[in-house]
Amino acid sequence: MILMKNVYKKYPNGIVAANGINVEIDKGEFIYVVGPSGAGKSTFIKMMYREERPTSGEILINGINLATLKTKRVPYLRRQIGVVFQDFKLLPRLSVYDNVAFALEVIEETPINIRKRVMEVLELVGLKQKARMLPTELSGGEQQRVSIARALVNVPAVIIADEPTGNLDPETSWDIMNLFEEVNRRGTTVIMATHNKEIVNTIRHRVIAIEGGLIVRDEYGGDYGYES
Amino acid sequence: MKARTLGRHFRESIKSLGRNSWMSFASASAVTVTLLLVGVFVMIMMNLNKVADDLETDVEIKVLVELTADETMTAQLEQDINKVKGIESVVYSTKEAELEDLIKDFGKNMGLSEQNNPLRAAFYVKASDPQETGKVAERIDNLANTYSVEYGEGEIEKLFSFLNLARNVGLGLILALLFTAMFLISNTIRITIVARRREIEIMKLVGATNWFIRIPFILEGMWIGILGAILPITLVTMLYYNLYNVVQPYLVGELFSLLPLTPFLYQVNGLILLMGIFIGVWGSFMSVRKFLRV
């Protein structure tokens, strides 16, 4: 469902962040993207949801070519992709419920469907009881759950997470990982950039290692491979 | 777009006004100052125009007929005048009528009588374009059997050139003011947008279209424009109402008058409101543009 062919990305300041990346990711896979800082991990991730555009090469997601996708069509691509960040990116003035509902309001979903869907995902992430609270009243792990709920609420085919456990303590990180596991079991593709060696070595999945803008390793059930 | 979404945009824009109440207040004040100046300018300019128009319609050429001209020659002259380019109307006045007018204006005690009438018959000519009066008068002067051709020579040209200058300067000033206001507003709205950058970023990530993001800001700009127009509308109304009541009595019997209150105040206030809305909408449109390029 995701296909990258000879993807090359050079930033205006001359840094080459992708130097001919070829990769194929199937539906329902769980993938760790690992590598040292500044190796091109973030660019690799950002190109998938069209935050960055490749300088050359092809990126196909569900048959849509992101290299030629018109800027006007980008919102419709993003509706098929859920994105989760290290810093959660929640709106501090909105309640947990409203933060999640926001993703559906924005795509003009009907109020009845919004209510139904939001309660479903809040149940999935275990925050149904805290729907009326503000993000600041929640722990870091709970905030990350809210952001995962928001990413899931419009039923995306793929979840892209950029170091989702980066700001969390080890125990909470395991909770979040269990949630991603559950999401993956339900059929959603998960692509996760991470620095967490323990997680990668314990919950085994396909590992893609990026260094110097190239995929240097791609193995199923591989380990983290770096000293963290 | 769905009506429900539009309702959401309206609620959002009003909420945002309240959240950034100080910023909204600052922007609305900028609009207020500009619209007040524009309003006063428009008030002055429209009245100057009115005065100019009044004076223009009063401008006529008086063509005096030679004493030697008999009836057929006078009739011929009338035909000739009618053939001159740029004529709107020609009215003939016999020398008896001229005398009556004079007596009406100055009373009987001037020693003039119908037996001893020293006046000449006259044609009163209006040019279709009052600004062309001078040229038309010259053309008529060349016709046969005219004794003299009179119009406010020199004076009228001076008045017209002054009014033209005033119009152009006023228009230039209004445009410059508008430009300044838009610049000010787009800057102030940019600050509210910076404060909501995160929100925009998230909206883009979850797949909001650009118009969906833009509309609440544009509506917010519209509210600011409307709020900013309230004070100018009130002040301009009060100002003109008083001015009219004080000045107009002195102008009775003059050749010109001020614009009457009823259509004029609606026009000026409507213009102020529309301008406020336009400035606000344009200002937010310009500042939101930058933040949508991701």
Short mmCIF file of C-alpha atoms in Angstrom, two decimals:
data_model
loop_
_atom_site.label_atom_id
_atom_site.label_comp_id
_atom_site.label_asym_id
_atom_site.label_seq_id
_atom_site.Cartn_x
_atom_site.Cartn_y
_atom_site.Cartn_z
CA MET A 1 0.00 0.00 0.00
CA ILE A 2 3.01 2.29 0.43
CA LEU A 3 5.67 2.25 -2.23
CA MET A 4 8.78 4.43 -2.53
CA LYS A 5 10.86 4.32 -5.69
CA ASN A 6 14.25 6.06 -5.91
CA VAL A 7 13.12 8.81 -3.58
CA TYR A 8 15.57 11.65 -3.37
CA LYS A 9 15.17 14.74 -1.21
CA LYS A 10 17.47 17.72 -1.09
CA TYR A 11 16.57 20.66 1.13
CA PRO A 12 17.18 24.23 -0.06
CA ASN A 13 20.09 24.48 2.39
CA GLY A 14 21.85 21.67 0.52
CA ILE A 15 21.27 18.84 3.01
CA VAL A 16 20.38 15.56 1.30
CA ALA A 17 17.93 13.79 3.57
CA ALA A 18 16.90 11.01 1.23
CA ASN A 19 19.39 9.63 -1.23
CA GLY A 20 17.54 7.05 -3.28
CA ILE A 21 15.11 5.28 -0.97
CA ASN A 22 13.29 2.17 -2.21
CA VAL A 23 10.79 0.48 0.05
CA GLU A 24 7.50 -1.35 -0.08
CA ILE A 25 5.11 -1.57 2.85
CA ASP A 26 2.07 -3.85 2.77
CA LYS A 27 -1.30 -3.33 4.33
CA GLY A 28 -1.45 -4.33 7.98
CA GLU A 29 2.29 -4.22 8.61
CA PHE A 30 3.91 -2.82 11.76
CA ILE A 31 7.16 -1.05 11.03
CA TYR A 32 9.84 0.54 13.18
CA VAL A 33 11.94 3.22 11.55
CA VAL A 34 15.23 3.54 13.41
CA GLY A 35 18.50 5.39 12.94
CA PRO A 36 20.62 8.12 14.51
CA SER A 37 19.38 11.70 14.71
CA GLY A 38 19.76 13.61 11.47
CA ALA A 39 19.91 10.44 9.39
CA GLY A 40 16.74 11.23 7.46
CA LYS A 41 14.16 9.42 9.62
CA SER A 42 11.92 12.42 9.99
CA THR A 43 12.09 13.30 6.31
CA PHE A 44 11.21 9.70 5.46
CA ILE A 45 8.14 9.95 7.71
CA LYS A 46 7.17 13.47 6.64
CA MET A 47 7.21 12.56 2.95
CA MET A 48 4.54 9.95 3.60
CA TYR A 49 1.95 12.46 4.70
CA ARG A 50 3.16 15.04 2.22
CA GLU A 51 4.57 17.47 4.75
CA GLU A 52 7.64 17.32 2.55
CA ARG A 53 7.69 16.70 -1.18
CA PRO A 54 10.44 14.53 -2.68
CA THR A 55 12.88 16.26 -5.03
CA SER A 56 12.66 13.27 -7.35
CA GLY A 57 11.34 9.73 -7.31
CA GLU A 58 7.90 8.29 -6.67
CA ILE A 59 5.87 7.78 -3.52
CA LEU A 60 2.62 5.87 -3.89
CA ILE A 61 0.11 5.61 -1.06
CA ASN A 62 -3.04 3.62 -1.86
CA GLY A 63 -2.27 4.31 -5.50
CA ILE A 64 -1.95 8.09 -5.04
CA ASN A 65 1.35 9.45 -6.31
CA LEU A 66 2.49 12.01 -3.76
CA ALA A 67 5.19 13.39 -6.05
CA THR A 68 2.58 14.67 -8.49
CA LEU A 69 -0.34 15.15 -6.07
CA LYS A 70 -1.76 18.65 -6.39
CA THR A 71 -1.55 20.77 -3.23
CA LYS A 72 -5.33 21.16 -3.36
CA ARG A 73 -5.75 17.40 -3.00
CA VAL A 74 -3.43 17.06 0.02
CA PRO A 75 -6.27 17.39 2.59
CA TYR A 76 -7.99 14.35 1.08
CA LEU A 77 -4.77 12.33 1.33
CA ARG A 78 -4.37 13.33 4.97
CA ARG A 79 -7.83 11.97 5.76
CA GLN A 80 -6.49 8.52 4.93
CA ILE A 81 -3.50 8.90 7.24
CA GLY A 82 -3.40 9.35 11.01
CA VAL A 83 -0.37 11.13 12.41
CA VAL A 84 0.89 10.95 16.01
CA PHE A 85 3.68 13.15 17.37
CA GLN A 86 6.13 13.11 20.24
CA ASP A 87 4.63 16.34 21.62
CA PHE A 88 0.97 15.19 21.17
CA LYS A 89 -0.14 18.41 19.41
CA LEU A 90 -3.41 18.72 21.30
CA LEU A 91 -5.42 21.94 21.51
CA PRO A 92 -5.10 23.05 25.14
CA ARG A 93 -8.42 24.90 25.28
CA LEU A 94 -10.52 22.02 24.00
CA SER A 95 -11.68 19.07 26.07
CA VAL A 96 -10.52 15.53 25.32
CA TYR A 97 -13.80 14.90 23.51
CA ASP A 98 -13.53 18.10 21.44
CA ASN A 99 -9.90 17.42 20.55
CA VAL A 100 -10.88 14.10 19.04
CA ALA A 101 -14.11 15.41 17.50
CA PHE A 102 -12.09 18.21 15.89
CA ALA A 103 -10.65 15.78 13.33
CA LEU A 104 -14.16 14.88 12.23
CA GLU A 105 -15.63 18.38 12.32
CA VAL A 106 -12.88 19.47 10.02
CA ILE A 107 -13.96 16.93 7.41
CA GLU A 108 -17.62 17.95 7.84
CA GLU A 109 -18.88 14.71 9.36
CA THR A 110 -22.46 14.75 10.70
CA PRO A 111 -22.89 15.42 14.46
CA ILE A 112 -24.48 12.02 15.04
CA ASN A 113 -21.58 10.20 13.41
CA ILE A 114 -19.07 12.41 15.21
CA ARG A 115 -20.53 11.51 18.60
CA LYS A 116 -20.62 7.82 17.82
CA ARG A 117 -17.11 7.64 16.39
CA VAL A 118 -15.51 9.76 19.11
CA MET A 119 -16.98 7.67 21.91
CA GLU A 120 -15.85 4.50 20.12
CA VAL A 121 -12.22 5.58 19.85
CA LEU A 122 -12.17 7.04 23.36
CA GLU A 123 -13.32 3.66 24.59
CA LEU A 124 -10.60 1.98 22.56
CA VAL A 125 -7.86 4.14 24.11
CA GLY A 126 -9.47 3.83 27.57
CA LEU A 127 -10.35 7.48 28.12
CA LYS A 128 -14.13 7.37 27.91
CA GLN A 129 -14.41 8.48 31.52
CA LYS A 130 -12.17 11.51 30.96
CA ALA A 131 -13.88 12.88 27.84
CA ARG A 132 -14.83 16.15 29.55
CA MET A 133 -11.36 16.91 30.92
CA LEU A 134 -8.84 19.30 29.44
CA PRO A 135 -5.53 17.95 28.10
CA THR A 136 -3.60 19.79 30.83
CA GLU A 137 -5.48 17.79 33.48
CA LEU A 138 -4.16 14.54 32.02
CA SER A 139 -0.83 12.71 32.38
CA GLY A 140 1.58 12.54 29.44
CA GLY A 141 0.52 9.00 28.60
CA GLU A 142 -3.13 9.95 28.63
CA GLN A 143 -2.45 12.94 26.39
CA GLN A 144 -0.71 10.65 23.93
CA ARG A 145 -3.76 8.38 24.02
CA VAL A 146 -5.93 11.35 23.11
CA SER A 147 -3.71 12.15 20.14
CA ILE A 148 -3.83 8.49 19.04
CA ALA A 149 -7.62 8.59 19.36
CA ARG A 150 -7.65 11.69 17.17
CA ALA A 151 -5.44 9.96 14.58
CA LEU A 152 -7.73 6.91 14.57
CA VAL A 153 -11.08 8.63 14.57
CA ASN A 154 -11.52 8.95 10.82
CA VAL A 155 -10.53 5.32 10.28
CA PRO A 156 -7.23 5.84 8.47
CA ALA A 157 -5.58 3.06 6.51
CA VAL A 158 -2.25 3.90 8.07
CA ILE A 159 -0.99 5.45 11.32
CA ILE A 160 2.29 7.32 11.16
CA ALA A 161 3.93 7.97 14.53
CA ASP A 162 7.03 10.12 14.97
CA GLU A 163 8.64 9.03 18.25
CA PRO A 164 5.34 8.65 20.07
CA THR A 165 7.03 7.48 23.27
CA GLY A 166 9.81 10.06 23.18
CA ASN A 167 8.31 12.17 25.96
CA LEU A 168 6.98 9.36 28.12
CA ASP A 169 8.42 7.36 31.00
CA PRO A 170 9.19 3.65 30.31
CA GLU A 171 6.08 2.25 31.94
CA THR A 172 3.73 4.59 30.12
CA SER A 173 5.60 3.86 26.90
CA TRP A 174 4.64 0.19 27.21
CA ASP A 175 1.00 1.13 27.63
CA ILE A 176 1.14 3.23 24.50
CA MET A 177 2.86 0.40 22.62
CA ASN A 178 0.12 -1.99 23.66
CA LEU A 179 -2.37 0.45 22.22
CA PHE A 180 -0.50 0.59 18.90
CA GLU A 181 -0.39 -3.21 18.91
CA GLU A 182 -4.14 -3.31 19.37
CA VAL A 183 -4.64 -0.78 16.56
CA ASN A 184 -2.40 -2.89 14.31
CA ARG A 185 -4.29 -6.07 15.20
CA ARG A 186 -7.45 -4.38 13.96
CA GLY A 187 -5.84 -4.07 10.55
CA THR A 188 -4.32 -0.59 10.50
CA THR A 189 -0.82 -0.26 9.13
CA VAL A 190 1.52 1.31 11.72
CA ILE A 191 4.75 3.09 10.84
CA MET A 192 6.69 4.28 13.86
CA ALA A 193 9.94 6.19 14.09
CA THR A 194 11.56 5.46 17.45
CA HIS A 195 14.73 5.66 19.52
CA ASN A 196 13.44 3.18 22.08
CA LYS A 197 15.78 0.20 21.88
CA GLU A 198 13.95 -1.85 24.50
CA ILE A 199 10.62 -1.61 22.72
CA VAL A 200 12.05 -2.53 19.33
CA ASN A 201 13.91 -5.48 20.80
CA THR A 202 10.96 -6.74 22.82
CA ILE A 203 7.94 -6.33 20.55
CA ARG A 204 9.46 -7.65 17.35
CA HIS A 205 8.37 -6.22 14.02
CA ARG A 206 9.90 -5.23 10.71
CA VAL A 207 12.75 -2.76 11.28
CA ILE A 208 13.89 -0.22 8.72
CA ALA A 209 17.16 1.49 9.61
CA ILE A 210 18.02 4.75 7.91
CA GLU A 211 21.46 6.32 7.80
CA GLY A 212 22.71 9.13 5.59
CA GLY A 213 19.43 9.24 3.71
CA LEU A 214 19.58 5.55 2.76
CA ILE A 215 17.91 2.40 4.02
CA VAL A 216 20.88 0.45 5.40
CA ARG A 217 18.87 -2.39 6.89
CA ASP A 218 15.38 -3.77 6.40
CA GLU A 219 14.58 -6.97 8.28
CA TYR A 220 11.47 -8.64 9.63
CA GLY A 221 11.67 -9.17 13.37
CA GLY A 222 15.01 -7.35 13.51
CA ASP A 223 16.48 -5.67 16.55
CA TYR A 224 17.22 -2.02 17.22
CA GLY A 225 20.87 -2.41 16.31
CA TYR A 226 22.21 0.79 17.88
CA GLU A 227 23.62 1.52 21.30
CA SER A 228 21.12 3.93 22.75
CA MET B 1 -20.25 23.93 1.88
CA LYS B 2 -22.84 22.64 4.28
CA ALA B 3 -24.98 25.05 6.30
CA ARG B 4 -23.93 23.30 9.51
CA THR B 5 -20.29 23.96 8.72
CA LEU B 6 -21.04 27.60 8.07
CA GLY B 7 -22.73 27.78 11.46
CA ARG B 8 -19.63 26.27 13.03
CA HIS B 9 -17.45 28.87 11.27
CA PHE B 10 -19.64 31.66 12.63
CA ARG B 11 -19.42 30.33 16.18
CA GLU B 12 -15.67 29.83 15.86
CA SER B 13 -15.09 33.34 14.55
CA ILE B 14 -17.06 34.92 17.39
CA LYS B 15 -15.36 32.75 20.01
CA SER B 16 -12.01 33.74 18.62
CA LEU B 17 -12.91 37.42 18.83
CA GLY B 18 -13.55 36.95 22.52
CA ARG B 19 -10.43 34.87 23.12
CA ASN B 20 -8.20 37.46 21.55
CA SER B 21 -10.24 40.34 22.88
CA TRP B 22 -7.32 42.75 23.17
CA MET B 23 -6.07 42.02 19.70
CA SER B 24 -9.59 42.36 18.33
CA PHE B 25 -9.94 45.66 20.12
CA ALA B 26 -6.66 46.92 18.67
CA SER B 27 -7.64 45.93 15.12
CA ALA B 28 -11.11 47.38 15.45
CA SER B 29 -9.56 50.64 16.70
CA ALA B 30 -7.34 50.81 13.64
CA VAL B 31 -10.43 50.33 11.47
CA THR B 32 -12.25 52.99 13.47
CA VAL B 33 -9.57 55.62 12.96
CA THR B 34 -9.35 54.95 9.25
CA LEU B 35 -13.08 54.85 8.66
CA LEU B 36 -13.58 58.03 10.65
CA LEU B 37 -11.09 59.85 8.44
CA VAL B 38 -12.52 58.31 5.32
CA GLY B 39 -16.05 59.15 6.45
CA VAL B 40 -15.23 62.80 7.05
CA PHE B 41 -13.42 62.98 3.73
CA VAL B 42 -16.28 61.42 1.84
CA MET B 43 -18.65 63.81 3.58
CA ILE B 44 -16.60 66.81 2.47
CA MET B 45 -15.98 65.51 -1.03
CA MET B 46 -19.60 64.61 -1.73
CA ASN B 47 -20.75 68.03 -0.59
CA LEU B 48 -18.09 69.78 -2.64
CA ASN B 49 -19.32 67.78 -5.60
CA LYS B 50 -22.87 68.81 -4.85
CA VAL B 51 -21.85 72.47 -4.70
CA ALA B 52 -19.95 72.07 -7.95
CA ASP B 53 -22.93 70.41 -9.63
CA ASP B 54 -25.27 73.10 -8.34
CA LEU B 55 -23.04 75.82 -9.68
CA GLU B 56 -22.51 73.99 -12.93
CA THR B 57 -26.20 73.75 -13.67
CA ASP B 58 -26.54 77.46 -13.02
CA VAL B 59 -23.93 78.35 -15.56
CA GLU B 60 -25.56 79.77 -18.67
CA ILE B 61 -24.55 81.87 -21.58
CA LYS B 62 -26.48 85.08 -22.22
CA VAL B 63 -26.45 86.02 -25.87
CA LEU B 64 -27.54 89.61 -26.53
CA VAL B 65 -29.10 90.27 -29.92
CA GLU B 66 -28.09 93.27 -32.05
CA LEU B 67 -30.62 96.12 -31.92
CA THR B 68 -30.62 96.23 -35.69
CA ALA B 69 -31.83 92.66 -35.98
CA ASP B 70 -35.45 92.28 -37.01
CA GLU B 71 -37.69 89.31 -36.36
CA THR B 72 -36.51 87.13 -39.24
CA MET B 73 -32.87 87.80 -38.40
CA THR B 74 -33.54 86.90 -34.77
CA ALA B 75 -35.28 83.71 -35.82
CA GLN B 76 -32.32 82.91 -38.06
CA LEU B 77 -29.97 83.50 -35.12
CA GLU B 78 -31.98 81.10 -32.96
CA GLN B 79 -31.67 78.45 -35.65
CA ASP B 80 -27.93 79.09 -35.91
CA ILE B 81 -27.46 78.81 -32.15
CA ASN B 82 -29.35 75.55 -32.12
CA LYS B 83 -26.92 74.18 -34.69
CA VAL B 84 -23.85 74.97 -32.52
CA LYS B 85 -22.11 71.88 -31.15
CA GLY B 86 -22.53 71.16 -27.39
CA ILE B 87 -25.83 73.01 -26.85
CA GLU B 88 -28.33 71.64 -24.38
CA SER B 89 -31.09 74.24 -24.41
CA VAL B 90 -31.85 77.66 -25.85
CA VAL B 91 -34.45 79.96 -24.36
CA TYR B 92 -35.50 83.19 -26.08
CA SER B 93 -36.40 86.21 -24.02
CA THR B 94 -37.81 89.38 -25.66
CA LYS B 95 -36.57 92.77 -24.57
CA GLU B 96 -39.89 93.35 -22.81
CA ALA B 97 -39.40 90.17 -20.79
CA GLU B 98 -35.85 91.27 -19.98
CA LEU B 99 -37.18 94.55 -18.65
CA GLU B 100 -39.73 92.79 -16.49
CA ASP B 101 -36.98 90.62 -15.01
CA LEU B 102 -34.92 93.66 -14.26
CA ILE B 103 -37.83 95.45 -12.60
CA LYS B 104 -38.61 92.35 -10.60
CA ASP B 105 -35.02 92.22 -9.35
CA PHE B 106 -34.45 95.88 -8.62
CA GLY B 107 -37.88 97.51 -8.22
CA LYS B 108 -39.69 100.16 -10.24
CA ASN B 109 -37.79 103.14 -9.01
CA MET B 110 -35.05 102.91 -11.60
CA GLY B 111 -36.83 105.15 -14.03
CA LEU B 112 -37.20 102.49 -16.63
CA SER B 113 -40.39 102.20 -18.58
CA GLU B 114 -41.67 100.15 -21.46
CA GLN B 115 -41.79 103.17 -23.75
CA ASN B 116 -38.09 103.76 -23.25
CA ASN B 117 -36.62 100.28 -23.08
CA PRO B 118 -32.83 100.33 -23.51
CA LEU B 119 -32.46 96.54 -23.21
CA ARG B 120 -31.82 93.97 -25.88
CA ALA B 121 -33.58 90.71 -26.58
CA ALA B 122 -31.54 87.76 -25.36
CA PHE B 123 -31.03 84.04 -25.75
CA TYR B 124 -30.20 82.00 -22.65
CA VAL B 125 -28.07 79.05 -23.69
CA LYS B 126 -26.97 76.07 -21.60
CA ALA B 127 -24.05 73.96 -22.67
CA SER B 128 -24.60 70.21 -22.43
CA ASP B 129 -21.26 69.94 -20.61
CA PRO B 130 -20.95 72.94 -18.27
CA GLN B 131 -17.16 72.67 -18.39
CA GLU B 132 -17.33 73.41 -22.13
CA THR B 133 -19.23 76.65 -21.57
CA GLY B 134 -16.30 78.82 -22.66
CA LYS B 135 -15.89 77.05 -25.99
CA VAL B 136 -19.60 77.09 -26.72
CA ALA B 137 -19.75 80.81 -25.95
CA GLU B 138 -16.93 81.43 -28.39
CA ARG B 139 -18.71 79.53 -31.15
CA ILE B 140 -21.90 81.52 -30.58
CA ASP B 141 -19.96 84.79 -30.60
CA ASN B 142 -18.93 84.07 -34.18
CA LEU B 143 -22.54 83.97 -35.39
CA ALA B 144 -24.17 86.93 -37.15
CA ASN B 145 -26.39 89.42 -35.29
CA THR B 146 -24.98 88.79 -31.82
CA TYR B 147 -24.18 91.94 -29.89
CA SER B 148 -22.32 90.23 -27.09
CA VAL B 149 -21.98 86.89 -25.40
CA GLU B 150 -21.70 86.82 -21.62
CA TYR B 151 -20.94 84.12 -19.12
CA GLY B 152 -18.95 84.29 -15.89
CA GLU B 153 -15.75 84.42 -17.90
CA GLY B 154 -12.60 83.48 -15.99
CA GLU B 155 -14.45 82.99 -12.70
CA ILE B 156 -16.11 79.83 -13.88
CA GLU B 157 -12.92 78.33 -15.22
CA LYS B 158 -11.19 79.03 -11.91
CA LEU B 159 -13.99 77.43 -9.92
CA PHE B 160 -14.00 74.34 -12.07
CA SER B 161 -10.26 73.85 -11.93
CA PHE B 162 -10.32 74.26 -8.14
CA LEU B 163 -13.10 71.71 -7.75
CA ASN B 164 -11.34 69.24 -10.01
CA LEU B 165 -8.16 69.59 -8.00
CA ALA B 166 -10.05 69.14 -4.73
CA ARG B 167 -11.75 66.01 -6.05
CA ASN B 168 -8.52 64.42 -7.17
CA VAL B 169 -6.61 65.27 -4.01
CA GLY B 170 -9.46 63.95 -1.86
CA LEU B 171 -9.66 60.73 -3.82
CA GLY B 172 -5.91 60.24 -3.57
CA LEU B 173 -5.99 60.79 0.18
CA ILE B 174 -8.84 58.33 0.65
CA LEU B 175 -6.99 55.67 -1.31
CA ALA B 176 -3.81 56.22 0.70
CA LEU B 177 -5.76 55.96 3.96
CA LEU B 178 -7.45 52.75 2.90
CA PHE B 179 -4.13 51.23 1.97
CA THR B 180 -2.65 52.13 5.35
CA ALA B 181 -5.64 50.67 7.17
CA MET B 182 -5.46 47.40 5.29
CA PHE B 183 -1.80 47.11 6.08
CA LEU B 184 -2.48 47.75 9.77
CA ILE B 185 -5.30 45.24 9.92
CA SER B 186 -3.51 42.51 8.06
CA ASN B 187 -0.70 42.91 10.60
CA THR B 188 -2.97 42.75 13.63
CA ILE B 189 -4.86 39.76 12.31
CA ARG B 190 -1.56 38.09 11.57
CA ILE B 191 -0.86 38.20 15.30
CA THR B 192 -4.12 36.41 16.12
CA ILE B 193 -3.21 33.84 13.52
CA VAL B 194 0.26 33.33 14.97
CA ALA B 195 -1.44 32.67 18.30
CA ARG B 196 -3.51 29.99 16.59
CA ARG B 197 -0.75 28.51 14.52
CA ARG B 198 -0.92 25.21 16.35
CA GLU B 199 -4.61 24.94 15.65
CA ILE B 200 -4.04 25.57 11.95
CA GLU B 201 -1.24 23.02 11.89
CA ILE B 202 -3.47 20.37 13.45
CA MET B 203 -6.33 21.24 11.12
CA LYS B 204 -4.02 20.67 8.17
CA LEU B 205 -2.79 17.38 9.59
CA VAL B 206 -6.26 15.95 10.02
CA GLY B 207 -7.20 16.92 6.47
CA ALA B 208 -9.00 20.26 6.64
CA THR B 209 -9.20 22.03 3.31
CA ASN B 210 -7.70 25.50 3.04
CA TRP B 211 -11.12 27.14 2.79
CA PHE B 212 -12.26 25.40 5.93
CA ILE B 213 -9.30 26.93 7.77
CA ARG B 214 -9.58 30.30 6.13
CA ILE B 215 -13.27 31.08 6.58
CA PRO B 216 -13.33 31.55 10.39
CA PHE B 217 -10.45 34.02 10.10
CA ILE B 218 -12.16 35.88 7.30
CA LEU B 219 -15.37 36.05 9.33
CA GLU B 220 -13.33 37.29 12.29
CA GLY B 221 -11.93 40.02 10.06
CA MET B 222 -15.46 40.85 8.99
CA TRP B 223 -16.59 41.24 12.62
CA ILE B 224 -13.63 43.46 13.35
CA GLY B 225 -14.54 45.58 10.35
CA ILE B 226 -18.16 45.86 11.50
CA LEU B 227 -17.17 46.66 15.09
CA GLY B 228 -14.69 49.23 13.83
CA ALA B 229 -17.42 50.88 11.73
CA ILE B 230 -19.84 51.51 14.62
CA LEU B 231 -18.12 54.56 16.08
CA PRO B 232 -17.41 56.25 12.72
CA ILE B 233 -21.04 55.77 11.68
CA THR B 234 -22.29 57.34 14.89
CA LEU B 235 -19.86 60.23 14.77
CA VAL B 236 -20.34 60.99 11.09
CA THR B 237 -24.12 60.95 11.57
CA MET B 238 -23.96 63.32 14.54
CA LEU B 239 -21.44 65.58 12.85
CA TYR B 240 -23.35 65.90 9.61
CA TYR B 241 -26.69 66.26 11.35
CA ASN B 242 -25.43 69.22 13.34
CA LEU B 243 -23.50 70.72 10.47
CA TYR B 244 -26.52 70.53 8.22
CA ASN B 245 -28.80 72.15 10.77
CA VAL B 246 -26.34 74.96 11.45
CA VAL B 247 -25.14 75.70 7.92
CA GLN B 248 -28.13 75.00 5.74
CA PRO B 249 -30.27 77.97 6.97
CA TYR B 250 -27.55 80.33 5.72
CA LEU B 251 -27.61 78.77 2.29
CA VAL B 252 -31.27 79.38 1.58
CA GLY B 253 -31.49 81.50 -1.54
CA GLU B 254 -27.89 80.73 -2.55
CA LEU B 255 -27.17 78.97 -5.80
CA PHE B 256 -26.01 75.87 -3.98
CA SER B 257 -27.01 73.79 -0.96
CA LEU B 258 -25.70 70.89 1.13
CA LEU B 259 -26.84 67.34 0.44
CA PRO B 260 -30.09 66.61 2.29
CA LEU B 261 -29.76 64.35 5.36
CA THR B 262 -31.85 61.36 4.40
CA PRO B 263 -30.32 59.76 1.37
CA PHE B 264 -26.87 61.13 2.10
CA LEU B 265 -26.40 59.72 5.61
CA TYR B 266 -27.58 56.28 4.50
CA GLN B 267 -25.16 56.38 1.59
CA VAL B 268 -22.17 57.51 3.65
CA ASN B 269 -22.87 55.08 6.48
CA GLY B 270 -23.44 52.23 4.08
CA LEU B 271 -20.14 53.05 2.45
CA ILE B 272 -18.36 53.14 5.83
CA LEU B 273 -19.81 49.76 6.80
CA LEU B 274 -18.92 48.16 3.47
CA MET B 275 -15.43 49.56 3.64
CA GLY B 276 -15.00 48.25 7.19
CA ILE B 277 -16.07 44.79 6.09
CA PHE B 278 -13.88 44.93 3.02
CA ILE B 279 -10.81 46.06 4.97
CA GLY B 280 -11.33 43.36 7.60
CA VAL B 281 -11.93 40.56 5.13
CA TRP B 282 -9.08 41.57 2.87
CA GLY B 283 -6.71 42.02 5.81
CA SER B 284 -7.37 38.55 7.22
CA PHE B 285 -7.32 36.97 3.79
CA MET B 286 -3.86 38.36 3.16
CA SER B 287 -2.44 37.28 6.52
CA VAL B 288 -3.94 33.80 6.55
CA ARG B 289 -2.49 33.10 3.12
CA LYS B 290 1.04 32.77 4.45
CA PHE B 291 0.12 30.18 7.04
CA LEU B 292 -1.62 27.86 4.63
CA ARG B 293 1.45 27.02 2.60
CA VAL B 294 2.36 23.75 4.28
#
